[in-house]
Coordinates of C-alpha atoms and ligand atoms in Angstrom, one line a residue:
X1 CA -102.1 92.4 76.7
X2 CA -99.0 91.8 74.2
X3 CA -101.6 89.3 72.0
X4 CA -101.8 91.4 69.3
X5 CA -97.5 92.1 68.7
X6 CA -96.5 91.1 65.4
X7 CA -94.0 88.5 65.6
X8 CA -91.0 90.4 64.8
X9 CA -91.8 93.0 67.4
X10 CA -92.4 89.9 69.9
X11 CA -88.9 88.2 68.6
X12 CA -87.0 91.7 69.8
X13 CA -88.8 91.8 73.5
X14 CA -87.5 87.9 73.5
X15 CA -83.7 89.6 72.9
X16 CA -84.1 92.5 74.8
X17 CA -84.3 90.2 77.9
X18 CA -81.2 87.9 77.1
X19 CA -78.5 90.5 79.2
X20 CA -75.1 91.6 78.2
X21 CA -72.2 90.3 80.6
X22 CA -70.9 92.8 82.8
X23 CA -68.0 94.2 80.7
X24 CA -64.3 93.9 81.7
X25 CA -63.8 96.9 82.9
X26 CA -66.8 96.9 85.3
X27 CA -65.7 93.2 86.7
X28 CA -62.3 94.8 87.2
X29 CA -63.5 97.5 89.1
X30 CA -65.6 95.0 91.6
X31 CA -62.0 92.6 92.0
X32 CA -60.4 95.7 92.7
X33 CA -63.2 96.9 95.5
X34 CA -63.3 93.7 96.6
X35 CA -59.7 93.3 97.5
X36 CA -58.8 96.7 98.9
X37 CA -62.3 96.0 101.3
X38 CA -62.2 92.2 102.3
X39 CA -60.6 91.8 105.3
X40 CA -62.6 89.9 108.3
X41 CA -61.2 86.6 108.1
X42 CA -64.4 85.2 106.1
X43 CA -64.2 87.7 103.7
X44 CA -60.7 86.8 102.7
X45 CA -61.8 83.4 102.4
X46 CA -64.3 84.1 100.0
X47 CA -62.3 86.7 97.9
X48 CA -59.9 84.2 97.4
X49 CA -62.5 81.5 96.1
X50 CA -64.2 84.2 93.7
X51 CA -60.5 85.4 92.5
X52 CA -59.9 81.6 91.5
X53 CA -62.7 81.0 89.7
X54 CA -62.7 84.5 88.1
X55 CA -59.8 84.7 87.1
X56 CA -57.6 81.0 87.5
X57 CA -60.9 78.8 86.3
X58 CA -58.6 75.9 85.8
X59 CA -57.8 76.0 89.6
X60 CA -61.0 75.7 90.9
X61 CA -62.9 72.8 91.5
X62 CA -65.7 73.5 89.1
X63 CA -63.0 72.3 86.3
X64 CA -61.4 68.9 86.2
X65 CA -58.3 70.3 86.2
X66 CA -58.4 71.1 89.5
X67 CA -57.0 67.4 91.1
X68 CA -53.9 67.7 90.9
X69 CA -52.9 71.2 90.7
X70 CA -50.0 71.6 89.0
X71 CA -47.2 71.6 91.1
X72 CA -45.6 74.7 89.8
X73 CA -47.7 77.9 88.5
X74 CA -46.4 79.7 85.4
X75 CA -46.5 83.5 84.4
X76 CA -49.9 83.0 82.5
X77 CA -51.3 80.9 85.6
X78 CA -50.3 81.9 88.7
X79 CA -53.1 82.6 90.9
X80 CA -51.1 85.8 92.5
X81 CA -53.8 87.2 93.9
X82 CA -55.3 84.0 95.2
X83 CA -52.1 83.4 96.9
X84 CA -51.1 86.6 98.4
X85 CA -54.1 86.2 100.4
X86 CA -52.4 82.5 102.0
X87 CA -49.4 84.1 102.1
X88 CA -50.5 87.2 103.7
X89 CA -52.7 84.9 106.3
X90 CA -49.7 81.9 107.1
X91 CA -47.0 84.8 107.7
X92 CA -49.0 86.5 110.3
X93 CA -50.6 83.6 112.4
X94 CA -48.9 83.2 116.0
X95 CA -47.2 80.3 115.6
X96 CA -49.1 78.9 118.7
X97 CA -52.7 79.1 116.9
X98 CA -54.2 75.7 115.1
X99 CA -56.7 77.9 113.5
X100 CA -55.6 80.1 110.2
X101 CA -56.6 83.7 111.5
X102 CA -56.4 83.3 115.8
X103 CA -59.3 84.3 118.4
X104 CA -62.2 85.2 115.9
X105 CA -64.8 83.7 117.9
X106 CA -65.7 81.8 115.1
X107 CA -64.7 77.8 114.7
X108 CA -65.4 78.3 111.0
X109 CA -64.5 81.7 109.2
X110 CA -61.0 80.8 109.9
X111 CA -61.0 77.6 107.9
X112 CA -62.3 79.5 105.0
X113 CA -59.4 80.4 103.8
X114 CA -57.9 76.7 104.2
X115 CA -58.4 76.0 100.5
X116 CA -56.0 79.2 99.5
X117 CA -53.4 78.3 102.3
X118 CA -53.7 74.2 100.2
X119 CA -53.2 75.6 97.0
X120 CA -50.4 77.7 98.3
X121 CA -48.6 74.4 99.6
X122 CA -48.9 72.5 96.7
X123 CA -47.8 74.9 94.3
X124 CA -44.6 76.3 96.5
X125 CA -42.0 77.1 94.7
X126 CA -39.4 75.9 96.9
X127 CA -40.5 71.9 98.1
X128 CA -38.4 72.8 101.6
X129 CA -40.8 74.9 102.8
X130 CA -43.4 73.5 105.0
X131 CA -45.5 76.2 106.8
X132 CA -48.6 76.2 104.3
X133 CA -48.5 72.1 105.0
X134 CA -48.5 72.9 108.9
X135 CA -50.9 75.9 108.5
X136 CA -53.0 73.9 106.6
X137 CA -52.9 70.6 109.0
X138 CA -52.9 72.7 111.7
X139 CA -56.6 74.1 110.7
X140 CA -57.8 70.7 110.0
X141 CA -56.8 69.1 113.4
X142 CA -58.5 71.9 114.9
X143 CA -61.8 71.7 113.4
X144 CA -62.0 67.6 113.8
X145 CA -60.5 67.3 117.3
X146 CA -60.8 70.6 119.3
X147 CA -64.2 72.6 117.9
X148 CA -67.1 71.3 120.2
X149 CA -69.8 69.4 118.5
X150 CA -73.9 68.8 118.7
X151 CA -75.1 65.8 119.9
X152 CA -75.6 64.1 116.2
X153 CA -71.9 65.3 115.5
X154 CA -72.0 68.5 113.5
X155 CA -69.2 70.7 114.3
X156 CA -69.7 73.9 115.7
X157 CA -69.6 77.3 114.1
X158 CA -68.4 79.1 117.1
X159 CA -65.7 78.1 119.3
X160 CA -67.3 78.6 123.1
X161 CA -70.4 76.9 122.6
X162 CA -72.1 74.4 119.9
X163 CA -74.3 76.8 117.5
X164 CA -74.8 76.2 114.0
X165 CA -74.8 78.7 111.1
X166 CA -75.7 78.1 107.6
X167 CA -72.7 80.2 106.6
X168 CA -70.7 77.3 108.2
X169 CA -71.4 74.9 104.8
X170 CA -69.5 77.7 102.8
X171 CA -66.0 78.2 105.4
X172 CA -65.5 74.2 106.8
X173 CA -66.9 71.9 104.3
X174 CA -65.1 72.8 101.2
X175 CA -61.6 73.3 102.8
X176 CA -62.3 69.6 104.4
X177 CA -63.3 68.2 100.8
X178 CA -60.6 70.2 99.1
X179 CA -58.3 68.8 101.5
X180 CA -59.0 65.1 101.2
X181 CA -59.2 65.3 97.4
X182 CA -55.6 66.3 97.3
X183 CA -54.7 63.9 100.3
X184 CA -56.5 61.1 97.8
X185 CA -56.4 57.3 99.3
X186 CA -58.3 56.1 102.3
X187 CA -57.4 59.1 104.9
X188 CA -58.3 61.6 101.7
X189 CA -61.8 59.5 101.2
X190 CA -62.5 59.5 104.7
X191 CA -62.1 63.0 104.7
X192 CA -64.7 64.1 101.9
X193 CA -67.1 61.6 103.9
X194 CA -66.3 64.1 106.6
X195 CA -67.4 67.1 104.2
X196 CA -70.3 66.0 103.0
X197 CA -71.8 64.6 106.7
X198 CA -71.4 67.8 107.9
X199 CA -73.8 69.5 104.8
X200 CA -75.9 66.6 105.9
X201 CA -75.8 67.3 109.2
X202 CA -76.2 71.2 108.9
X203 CA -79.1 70.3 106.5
X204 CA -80.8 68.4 109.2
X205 CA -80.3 70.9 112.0
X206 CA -81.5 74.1 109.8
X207 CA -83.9 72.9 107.2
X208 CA -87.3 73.1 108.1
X209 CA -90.1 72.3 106.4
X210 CA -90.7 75.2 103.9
X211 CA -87.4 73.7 102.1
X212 CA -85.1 76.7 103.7
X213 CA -82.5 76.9 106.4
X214 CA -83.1 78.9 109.3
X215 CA -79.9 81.0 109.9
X216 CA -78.7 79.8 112.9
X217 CA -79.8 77.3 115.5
X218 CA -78.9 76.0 119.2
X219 CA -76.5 78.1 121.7
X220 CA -77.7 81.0 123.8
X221 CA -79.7 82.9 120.9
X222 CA -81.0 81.8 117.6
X223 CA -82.1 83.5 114.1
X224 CA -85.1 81.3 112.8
X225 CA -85.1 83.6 110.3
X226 CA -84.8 82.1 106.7
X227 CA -81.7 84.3 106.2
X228 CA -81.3 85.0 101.8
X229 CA -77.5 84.8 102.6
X230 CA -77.6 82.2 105.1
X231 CA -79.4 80.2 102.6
X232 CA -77.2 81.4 99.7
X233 CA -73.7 80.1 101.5
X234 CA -75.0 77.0 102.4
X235 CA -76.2 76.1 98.3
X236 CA -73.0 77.5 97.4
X237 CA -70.8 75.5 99.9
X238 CA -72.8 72.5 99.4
X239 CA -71.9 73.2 95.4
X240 CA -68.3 73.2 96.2
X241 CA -68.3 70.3 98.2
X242 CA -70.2 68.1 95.4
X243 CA -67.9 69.6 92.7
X244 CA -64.7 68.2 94.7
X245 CA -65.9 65.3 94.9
X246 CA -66.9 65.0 91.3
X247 CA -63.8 65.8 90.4
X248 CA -61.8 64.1 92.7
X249 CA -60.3 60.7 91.3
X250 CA -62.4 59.0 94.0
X251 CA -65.9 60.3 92.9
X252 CA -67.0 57.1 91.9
X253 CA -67.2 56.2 95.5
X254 CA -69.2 59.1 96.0
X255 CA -72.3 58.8 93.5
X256 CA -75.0 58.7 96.5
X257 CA -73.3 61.6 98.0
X258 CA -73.4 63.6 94.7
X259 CA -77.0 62.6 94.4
X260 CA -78.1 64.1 97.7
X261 CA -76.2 67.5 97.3
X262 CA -77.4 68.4 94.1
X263 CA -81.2 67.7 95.2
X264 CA -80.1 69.6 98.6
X265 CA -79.3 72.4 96.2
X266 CA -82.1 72.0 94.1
X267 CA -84.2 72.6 97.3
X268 CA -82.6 75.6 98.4
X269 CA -82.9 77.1 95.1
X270 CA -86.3 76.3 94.1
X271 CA -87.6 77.1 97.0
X272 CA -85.7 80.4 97.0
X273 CA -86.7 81.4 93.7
X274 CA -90.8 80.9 94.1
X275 CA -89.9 84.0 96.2
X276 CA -88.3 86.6 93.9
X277 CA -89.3 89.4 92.8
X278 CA -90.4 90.8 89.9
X279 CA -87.3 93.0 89.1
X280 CA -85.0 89.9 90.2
X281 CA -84.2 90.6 93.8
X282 CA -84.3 87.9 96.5
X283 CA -85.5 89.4 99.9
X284 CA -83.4 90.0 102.6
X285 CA -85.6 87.5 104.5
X286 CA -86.6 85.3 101.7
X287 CA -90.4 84.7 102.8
X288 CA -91.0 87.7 104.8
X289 CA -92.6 90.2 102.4
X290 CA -91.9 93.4 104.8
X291 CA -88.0 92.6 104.2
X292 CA -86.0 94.4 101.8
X293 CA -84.1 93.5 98.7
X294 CA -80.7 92.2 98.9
X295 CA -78.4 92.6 95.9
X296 CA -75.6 90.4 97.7
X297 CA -77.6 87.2 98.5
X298 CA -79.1 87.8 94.6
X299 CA -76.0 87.3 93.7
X300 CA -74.4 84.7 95.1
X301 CA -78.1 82.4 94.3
X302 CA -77.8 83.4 91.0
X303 CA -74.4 82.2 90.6
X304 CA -75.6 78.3 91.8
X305 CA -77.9 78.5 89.6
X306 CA -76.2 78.7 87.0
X307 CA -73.5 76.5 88.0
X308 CA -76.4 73.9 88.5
X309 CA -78.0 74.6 85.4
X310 CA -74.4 73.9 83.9
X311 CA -73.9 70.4 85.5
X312 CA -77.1 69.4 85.3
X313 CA -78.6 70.8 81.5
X314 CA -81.8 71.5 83.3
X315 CA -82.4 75.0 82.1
X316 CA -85.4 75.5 83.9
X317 CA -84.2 78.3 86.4
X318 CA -82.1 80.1 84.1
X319 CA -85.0 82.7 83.3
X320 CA -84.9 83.8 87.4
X321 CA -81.0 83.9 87.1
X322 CA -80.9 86.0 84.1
X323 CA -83.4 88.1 86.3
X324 CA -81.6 88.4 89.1
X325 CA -78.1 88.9 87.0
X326 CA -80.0 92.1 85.7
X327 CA -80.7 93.2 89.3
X328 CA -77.2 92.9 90.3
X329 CA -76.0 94.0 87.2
X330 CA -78.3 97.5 87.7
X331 CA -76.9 97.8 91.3
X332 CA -73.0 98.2 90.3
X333 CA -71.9 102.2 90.5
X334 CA -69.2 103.1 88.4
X335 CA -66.3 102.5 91.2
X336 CA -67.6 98.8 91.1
X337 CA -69.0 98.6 94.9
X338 CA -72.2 96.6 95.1
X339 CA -75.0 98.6 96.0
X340 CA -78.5 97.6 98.0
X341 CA -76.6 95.0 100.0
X342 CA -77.3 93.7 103.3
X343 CA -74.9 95.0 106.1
X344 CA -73.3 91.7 106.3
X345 CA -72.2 92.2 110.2
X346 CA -75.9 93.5 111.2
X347 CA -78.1 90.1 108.7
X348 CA -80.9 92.1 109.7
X349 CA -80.3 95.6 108.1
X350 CA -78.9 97.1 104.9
X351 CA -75.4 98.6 104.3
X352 CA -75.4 102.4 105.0
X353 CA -75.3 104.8 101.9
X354 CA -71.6 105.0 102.7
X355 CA -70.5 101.5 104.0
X356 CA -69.7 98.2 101.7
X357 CA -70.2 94.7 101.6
X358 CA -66.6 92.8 100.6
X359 CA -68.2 89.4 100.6
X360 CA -71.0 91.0 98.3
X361 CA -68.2 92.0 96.0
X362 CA -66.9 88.9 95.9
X363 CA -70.2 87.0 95.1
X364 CA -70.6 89.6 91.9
X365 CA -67.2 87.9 90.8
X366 CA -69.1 84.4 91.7
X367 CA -71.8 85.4 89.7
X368 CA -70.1 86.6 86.6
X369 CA -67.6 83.2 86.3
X370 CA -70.7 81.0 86.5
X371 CA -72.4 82.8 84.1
X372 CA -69.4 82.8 82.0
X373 CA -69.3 78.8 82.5
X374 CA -72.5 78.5 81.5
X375 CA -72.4 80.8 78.3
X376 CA -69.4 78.4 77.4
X377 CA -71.5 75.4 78.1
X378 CA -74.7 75.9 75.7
X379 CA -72.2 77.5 73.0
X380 CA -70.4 73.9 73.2
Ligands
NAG1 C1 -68.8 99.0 80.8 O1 -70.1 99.0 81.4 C2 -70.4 100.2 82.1 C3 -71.7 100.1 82.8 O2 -72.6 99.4 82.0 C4 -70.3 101.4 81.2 O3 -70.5 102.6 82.0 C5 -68.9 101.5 80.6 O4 -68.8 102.6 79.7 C6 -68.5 100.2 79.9 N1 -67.1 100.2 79.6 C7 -66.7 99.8 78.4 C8 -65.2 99.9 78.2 O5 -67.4 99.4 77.6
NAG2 C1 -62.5 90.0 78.9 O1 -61.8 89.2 79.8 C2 -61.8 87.8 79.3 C3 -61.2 87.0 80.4 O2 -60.1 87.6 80.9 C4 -61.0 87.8 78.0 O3 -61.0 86.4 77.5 C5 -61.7 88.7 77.0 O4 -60.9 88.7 75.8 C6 -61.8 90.1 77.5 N1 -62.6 90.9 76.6 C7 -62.3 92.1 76.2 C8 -63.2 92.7 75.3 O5 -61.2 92.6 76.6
NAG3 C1 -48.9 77.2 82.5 O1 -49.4 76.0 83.3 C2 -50.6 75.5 82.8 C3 -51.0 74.4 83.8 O2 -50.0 73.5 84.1 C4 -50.4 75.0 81.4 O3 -51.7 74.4 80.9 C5 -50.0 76.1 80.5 O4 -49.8 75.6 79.2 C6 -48.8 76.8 81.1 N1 -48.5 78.0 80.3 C7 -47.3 78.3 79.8 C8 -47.2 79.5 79.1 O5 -46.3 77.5 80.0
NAG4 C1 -50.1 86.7 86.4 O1 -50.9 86.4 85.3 C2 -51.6 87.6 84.8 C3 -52.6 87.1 83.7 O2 -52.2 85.9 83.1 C4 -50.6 88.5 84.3 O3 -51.2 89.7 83.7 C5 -49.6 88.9 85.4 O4 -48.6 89.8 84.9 C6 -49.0 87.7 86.1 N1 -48.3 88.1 87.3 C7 -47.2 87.6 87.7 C8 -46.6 88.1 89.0 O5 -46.7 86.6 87.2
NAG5 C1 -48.4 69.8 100.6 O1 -47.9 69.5 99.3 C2 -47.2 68.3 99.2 C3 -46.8 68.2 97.8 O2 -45.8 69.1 97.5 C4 -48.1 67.2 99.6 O3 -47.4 65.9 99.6 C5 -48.7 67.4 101.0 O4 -49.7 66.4 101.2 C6 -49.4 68.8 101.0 N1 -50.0 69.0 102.3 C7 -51.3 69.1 102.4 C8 -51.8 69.4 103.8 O5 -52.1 69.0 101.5
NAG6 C1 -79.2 60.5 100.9 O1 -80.4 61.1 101.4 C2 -81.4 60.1 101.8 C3 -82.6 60.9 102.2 O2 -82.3 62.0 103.0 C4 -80.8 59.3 102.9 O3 -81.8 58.3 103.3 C5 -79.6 58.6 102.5 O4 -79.0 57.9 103.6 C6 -78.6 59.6 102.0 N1 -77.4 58.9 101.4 C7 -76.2 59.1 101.9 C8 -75.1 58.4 101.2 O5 -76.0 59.8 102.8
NAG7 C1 -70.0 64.1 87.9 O1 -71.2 64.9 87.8 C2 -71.9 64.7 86.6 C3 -73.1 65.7 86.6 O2 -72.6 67.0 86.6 C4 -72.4 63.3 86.5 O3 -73.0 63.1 85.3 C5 -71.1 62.4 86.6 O4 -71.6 61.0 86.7 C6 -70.3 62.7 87.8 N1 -69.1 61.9 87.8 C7 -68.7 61.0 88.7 C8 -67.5 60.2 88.5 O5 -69.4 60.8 89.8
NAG8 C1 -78.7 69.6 77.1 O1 -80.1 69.6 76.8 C2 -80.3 70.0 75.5 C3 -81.9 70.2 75.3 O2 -82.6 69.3 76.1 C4 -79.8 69.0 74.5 O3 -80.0 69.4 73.2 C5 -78.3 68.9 74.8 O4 -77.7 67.9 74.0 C6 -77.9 68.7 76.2 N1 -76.5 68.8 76.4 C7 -75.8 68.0 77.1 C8 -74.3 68.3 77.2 O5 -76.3 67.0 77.7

C-alpha cells in the first residue's frame, strides 16, 4: 500500500530504482578475471567480442564504423587485447587444421573466434603477411564444405554427428556475416544469406511453441530443456548477425532478413522475461520454477535488451533490464568474478563456491557496453 506517499517521497523511490553503472574500477576488475580465466576455445571467442565492444566500440558491429575497419589501428585504437587473442590462436594451430582451435569436438566453438582472427587480417600491419587470410578461409571452408548437416541444411554443432545447439547462433553465424560484410559483392552477399539461414534454420529446429529454444536437439542425446544461456546465445548471435548486416553496405538487400531477426529476438526476450524474477534473475531453466538463478544468462539477456531497446526506441523492457543489471550488478565480489553462475561445462548445475564462469565474465562486459549504448542513445 504506497497510496498514501506524498509525491516527493514517491519521486525518490522512482530514482532510487534508476541504477548506477558499474564503476571503472569494478568493469576493470571483470576484463581482467575474464582474461586471465577464458580459455576453452568458445570462451576466447566470446572474450574477444565483449573486449571489442567494451573497450574498441567503433570496431564492433553495433557501430557503423565497423565496415571497413580501418586498415591500420593507431595507439588510441588498437584493439590489443582483441588481437592478442587471434594472434595467440593463428600461431598455435597445426598448420594441417581448417578449423581455428583443432580437435574440440565441436564444429562451432572454433569458429568463434573467426571474427578476431578477420579483424586481425585486415588491420595487419605488414600487407605480406597472409596467415590470418588463410586461418580465416581456412575456418570458413570448413564449416560450409566439411561439417555435416541436417536434412533442411543447418550445419552441425559437433563434428561426428549432426546435433544442434543454441549456442551455435552465437560461434558460426556472426563469424559467417562478419565475413561476407568485409568480402562485400555477390560472394560477400551470398555469404550473410548463409548467416542468417542458418538463425533461421536453428530457429526452426529448437523453437517450440512456448517462444523458447530447447538447448539442443537431434544426435544421440538431447536437452529439451529451455536452457537461460542456450536461449541467451542464440538472441545474442542472432543480434550480431542483424547488426552486420545493417551495417554492411549491402543491408538494403537485406530488409526482410532484418525484419525476421529482430522479431526472432523479440520472441526470445519477451518470452524470457514473463519469467523473471522479482530480484531480476532469469532461471537457470527459464520456465522451470524448481531451477536456480543464473547471474550469467541474466546477463548476457539483459545486454540484448538493451541493445534492442537501442535500435528499436521501444523502451518497453528496459524496466526488466534495469532489474536484471541490479542482479548482476549485486553478484560482482570485489576481485570482479561473477558470482551465482551456472557451471557453464555442467548447463545443469551451478559453479562451485570456488570455480568461475569466463564466458559469464565476459557477458558482464556485454552487459555494461550495451547499457552504455543505450545511456548514450536517450541522452542524444
Ligand atoms: C566501485 O564500486 C565498488 C562496488 O560497488 C566499490 O566497492 C568501489 O569502492 C568503487 N570504486 C570506486 C573507485 O568508486
Ligand atoms: C570510465 O571509462 C570510460 C570509458 O573508458 C571513460 O570515458 C570515463 O571517463 C571513465 N570514467 C572515470 C570516472 O574514469
Ligand atoms: C585512430 O584511428 C581512428 C580510426 O581510423 C581515428 O578515428 C582516430 O582519429 C585515430 N586516432 C589518432 C590519434 O590518430
Ligand atoms: C592501446 O590503447 C589503450 C587505450 O587507448 C592505451 O591505454 C594502450 O597504451 C594502447 N596500447 C598499445 C600497445 O598501443
Ligand atoms: C584480408 O585482408 C585483405 C585486405 O588487407 C582483404 O583483401 C582480404 O579479403 C582479407 N581476407 C579475408 C578472409 O577477409
Ligand atoms: C521471414 O519469416 C517469415 C515467417 O517465418 C517467412 O515466411 C519468410 O520467408 C521470412 N523471410 C525471409 C526473407 O526469410
Ligand atoms: C538498420 O536498422 C534500423 C533499425 O535499427 C532501421 O531503421 C534501418 O532501416 C536499417 N538500415 C538498413 C539500411 O537496412
Ligand atoms: C524514441 O522514442 C521517443 C518517445 O517515444 C521519442 O521522443 C524519440 O524521438 C524517439 N527517438 C528516436 C531516435 O527515434
Amino acid at each position: 500500500m504506497v497510496a498514501w506517499l506524498p509525491g516527493a517521497l514517491l519521486a525518490s523511490r522512482a530514482l532510487a530504482q534508476v541504477q548506477d553503472g558499474l564503476n571503472n574500477s569494478t568493469a576493470a576488475n571483470v576484463r581482467s578475471r575474464l582474461i586471465e580465466s577464458a580459455r576453452a576455445s568458445w570462451e576466447l571467442g566470446t572474450a574477444a567480442e565483449a573486449l571489442t565492444e567494451y573497450s574498441w566500440p567503433a570496431l564492433s558491429v553495433f557501430e557503423r564504423s565497423a565496415f571497413p575497419p580501418p586498415a591500420h589501428l593507431n595507439f588510441s585504437l588498437n584493439a590489443t587485447d582483441v588481437l592478442q587473442i587471434a594472434v595467440q590462436t593463428v600461431s598455435t594451430k597445426p598448420a594441417n587444421s581448417l578449423p581455428l582451435i583443432a580437435n574440440q569436438g565441436s564444429a562451432a566453438d572454433p569458429a568463434s573466434i573467426g571474427v578476431a582472427v578477420l579483424l586481425a587480417n585486415w588491420t595487419r600491419p605488414d600487407p605480406s603477411t597472409a596467415a590470418f587470410d588463410n586461418a580465416a578461409s581456412g575456418q570458413l571452408e570448413h564449416l560450409l564444405h566439411d561439417v555435416p548437416r541436417s536434412a533442411e541444411g543447418a550445419i552441425s554443432h559437433r563434428e561426428d554427428e549432426v546435433q544442434l545447439w543454441a549456442d551455435y547462433v552465437y560461434m558460426v553465424p556472426p563469424f559467417i556475416a562478419y565475413y561476407g560484410a568485409l568480402q562485400r559483392g555477390n560472394g560477400g552477399r551470398a555469404l550473410m544469406q548463409v548467416a542468417y539461414d542458418q538463425c533461421r534454420l536453428y530457429r526452426e529446429a529448437l523453437r517450440d511453441s512456448s517462444g523458447l529454444w530447447r538447448h539442443v536437439a537431434l544426435g544421440t542425446w538431447q536437452d529439451n530443456s529451455h536452457w537461460a544461456t542456450g536461449n541467451a546465445w542464440a538472441a545474442a548471435g542472432m543480434l550480431r548477425v542483424l547488426q552486420t548486416l545493417n551495417h554492411s553496405s549491402d543491408a538494403d538487400f537485406f530488409t526482410k532478413q532484418q525484419a525476421n531477426l529482430t522479431e526472432w529476438i523479440q520472441e526470445i526476450t519477451t518470452t524470457a522475461w514473463s519469467y523473471q524474477k522479482s530480484n531480476g534473475a532469469l532461471l537457470n531453466v527459464i520456465d522451470a520454477p524448481t531451477s536456480f538463478a543464473d547471474t550469467s544468462a541474466t546477463a548476457l539477456l539483459a545486454s540484448v535488451t538493451y541493445r534492442m531497446a537501442t535500435l528499436t526506441n521501444d523502451t518497453s523492457l528496459i524496466p526488466v533490464a534495469e532489474k536484471a543489471f541490479a542482479f548482476v550488478k549485486d553478484n560482482i565480489d570485489g576481485q570482479g568474478w561473477l558470482r551465482g553462475t551456472v557451471d557453464p561445462y555442467a548447463f545443469h548445475t551451478p559453479s562451485a563456491p570456488d570455480a568461475h564462469s569466463p564466458e559469464g565474465q565476459a557477458f558482464v562486459l556485454l552487459l555494461v557496453a550495451a547499457r552504455s549504448a543505450w545511456k548514450k542513445f536517450i541522452s542524444g
